[in-house]
Amino acid sequence: MRKKLVEFRNVSFRYGDEGPWVLKNCSFEIYENEWVAIIGHNGSGKSTIAKLLNGLLFPQEGEIIIDGKQVNEESIWNIRKEVGMVFQNPDNQFVGATVQDDVAFGMENRGVPREEMNKRISETLKAVRMQDYRLTEPHRLSGGQKQRVAIASVLAISPKVLILDEATAMLDPSGRKEIMETVGSIQDQRGLSLITITHDLQEVVQADRVIVMNNGELWKESTPREIFTQKEALRKIGLDVPFVAILTEELKHAGVHLGAAPLNHEELLEDLWTLHSRT
Amino acid sequence: MDITFENVTYIYQQNTPFAHKAIQDLSFHIESGSIVAIIGHTGSGKSTLIQHLNGLSVPTEGEVRIGEYRLSQEHKPKDMKELRSRVGVVFQYPEHQLFEETVAKDIAFGPQNFGVPEAVIKERIKDVIPAVGLSESVLERSPFDLSGGQMRRVAIAGVLAVKPDVLVLDEPTAGLDPRGQKEIMDMFYRLHNEQDLTTVLVTHSMEDALKYADRILILNKGTKFMEGTPEEVFSQKEALQSVQLDVPEMVQFLNRFEEKFGQQIPFRNQSVEEIAQMIQQIIKELNQDE
Ligand SMILES: Nc1ncnc2c1ncn2[C@@H]1O[C@H](COP(=O)(O)OP(=O)(O)OP(=O)(O)O)[C@@H](O)[C@H]1O
Ligand SMILES: Nc1ncnc2c1ncn2[C@@H]1O[C@H](COP(=O)(O)OP(=O)(O)OP(=O)(O)O)[C@@H](O)[C@H]1O
Ligand SMILES: [Mg+2]
Ligand SMILES: [Mg+2]
């Protein structure tokens, strides 16, 4: 049986006692070695979920369980060792005076031995192509370089649960693809739970499962393939489907009916090829 | 306003062991009234370039001219404030330009600073809030208690409220939801046309560059790598890949389609619907041939 690493049980949350509920009775589960994308319109509650997951906030109602332990004021210090997070704005998380100090910081807190630390600093900075910036002050990096370093820092601590909150928003498409491939292969190797919060539909396609948030509620939970057949419904809640899904639909209007909904160029071309060679 | 870079070099932390040349001998011209997209890999110098447009950075060497303003080591405008009232910059990270206690005060800050009367500011706030897709209920909230995409919208509103002649946008849609990305870009485009603005757009979205820009400037390691119309630039797939950039997704797809079916669908910025019809035609003909 797959191991459940993250569970939200009927979680409701609001900022302050008077504020509106920004999460309403949300329940979901995430397993080890699973990649889940969370999407939703601006203000739908995605970053709030992320902050609840590593105990920066606590829910007024419901329970959050990580690796079998309920998240509360006492358990949070241990839980944070298992949960790595990259914030929407990397400036909010830089603590080191240099890039390498910053990557080292999380490992120091977790008691990683010196030698192992040095090895991981080199490996992770190389993985995000920032090895030439070890001695640079983080605030002197470009927008995309900051995001790369923030990702290296969290990969270095090798968490069981890894949350990326729009962590690649400032990267160009090929840089984003490359970084997400790196993260994806680490996720696979180490069997961790990867949660990516993103507005990038291309990134969503790579996930095993998608959680769609709408106005604080969990609107839908499914595979990318199934979710992206729902163009109109998604557009109503501020979202959209990727190019391949739009083209598939337009092909249907033009009288070309493809079988299962293709998710990427290869699948779409393959489906077209099958169609052409069958007749 | 016309914008000209003439042999501009910019060095961060000059005369220290950390000196870093972010822009090197860069020359280009942006015609008044046009939209120019600036594209480049991480760290290629886009944000550094942009900081020259409102005098936040002054060239280490060379000269930048924006309308009648000149910026160089020899000529620093006496009145940066005036330049800044005419060139509005939306920075890459919205947090860098939000600082007031409420959203309303934050949006009012720019116009107040430039001497716009209170009554006019009130009107402008009423106009810009819906333009960026926010509701008036955010006005009395702290900008730091908003979600990332909401903050981005407030930062944009603050720049629009100044009514600049030149709009400088550093990845303005990062952090916006898909509908917001489209709405905000369409809004900029409308403003650009209605108010005869000059617009400089730094973007990682090749689709937006294709859709909105008159010209594209590609930076690589602080120098100009390529310049031209979107059609010219995006027909050079190999050259772009050599600086780690991609062509728009539709162009990628058409290239792959050609590889697989041996039939070319020339890219002329068609709609997806038109592409679908062309694919349908090709498949039909292929089947008839057999
Ligand atoms: N510190 C805060 N205090 C009060 N309200 C907040 C705070 N942070 C967020 N909110 C509100 O909670 C709601 C959910 O915000 P959240 O940041 O979780 O959204 P999000 O889905 O991450 O959006 P985005 O895509 O814009 O990042 C929003 O309406 C937001 O205004
Ligand atoms: N304040 C600074 N001090 C020193 N070097 C800097 C500073 N800001 C940026 N740099 C360096 O200058 C180069 C260009 O940075 P810039 O921010 O202009 O890049 P960019 O093209 O905007 O990149 P991105 O797409 O990642 O935002 C980078 O190598 C960066 O490390
Ligand atoms: Mg968020
Ligand atoms: Mg930048």
XYZ file of C-alpha atoms and ligand atoms in Angstrom, chain A residues 15 22 41-48 88 166 199, chain B residues 141 144-150 175, ligand 1:
53
model
C -6.660 35.174 8.683
C -10.166 31.671 2.820
C -7.306 31.706 -9.512
C -5.445 34.454 -7.672
C -6.566 34.492 -4.069
C -8.145 31.033 -4.208
C -6.118 29.811 -1.223
C -3.115 27.982 -2.700
C -0.355 29.718 -0.764
C -2.450 29.475 2.387
C 6.364 32.620 -4.032
C 5.241 29.306 -8.042
C -0.185 28.986 -13.046
C -6.468 46.331 3.221
C 1.121 42.742 2.356
C -1.950 40.768 3.398
C -2.823 39.986 -0.193
C -2.072 36.924 -2.276
C 0.859 37.069 -4.725
C -1.320 37.715 -7.754
C -3.356 40.338 -5.906
C 2.003 35.216 -10.685
N -1.665 37.699 5.545
C -2.922 37.759 5.133
N -3.867 38.425 5.833
C -5.150 38.489 5.412
N -5.612 37.917 4.285
C -4.727 37.242 3.530
C -3.346 37.124 3.919
N -2.710 36.399 2.979
C -3.637 36.071 2.057
N -4.850 36.573 2.380
C -6.108 36.406 1.628
O -6.433 35.033 1.604
C -6.926 34.636 0.323
C -6.095 33.468 -0.192
O -4.760 33.909 -0.398
P -3.616 32.970 -0.954
O -2.332 33.733 -0.815
O -3.711 31.652 -0.293
O -4.049 32.870 -2.480
P -3.322 32.132 -3.704
O -4.259 31.099 -4.192
O -1.963 31.700 -3.303
O -3.277 33.302 -4.783
P -2.145 33.744 -5.836
O -2.362 32.915 -7.062
O -2.493 35.169 -6.131
O -0.804 33.575 -5.215
C -6.860 35.884 -0.557
O -8.125 36.463 -0.665
C -5.923 36.819 0.178
O -6.285 38.176 -0.025
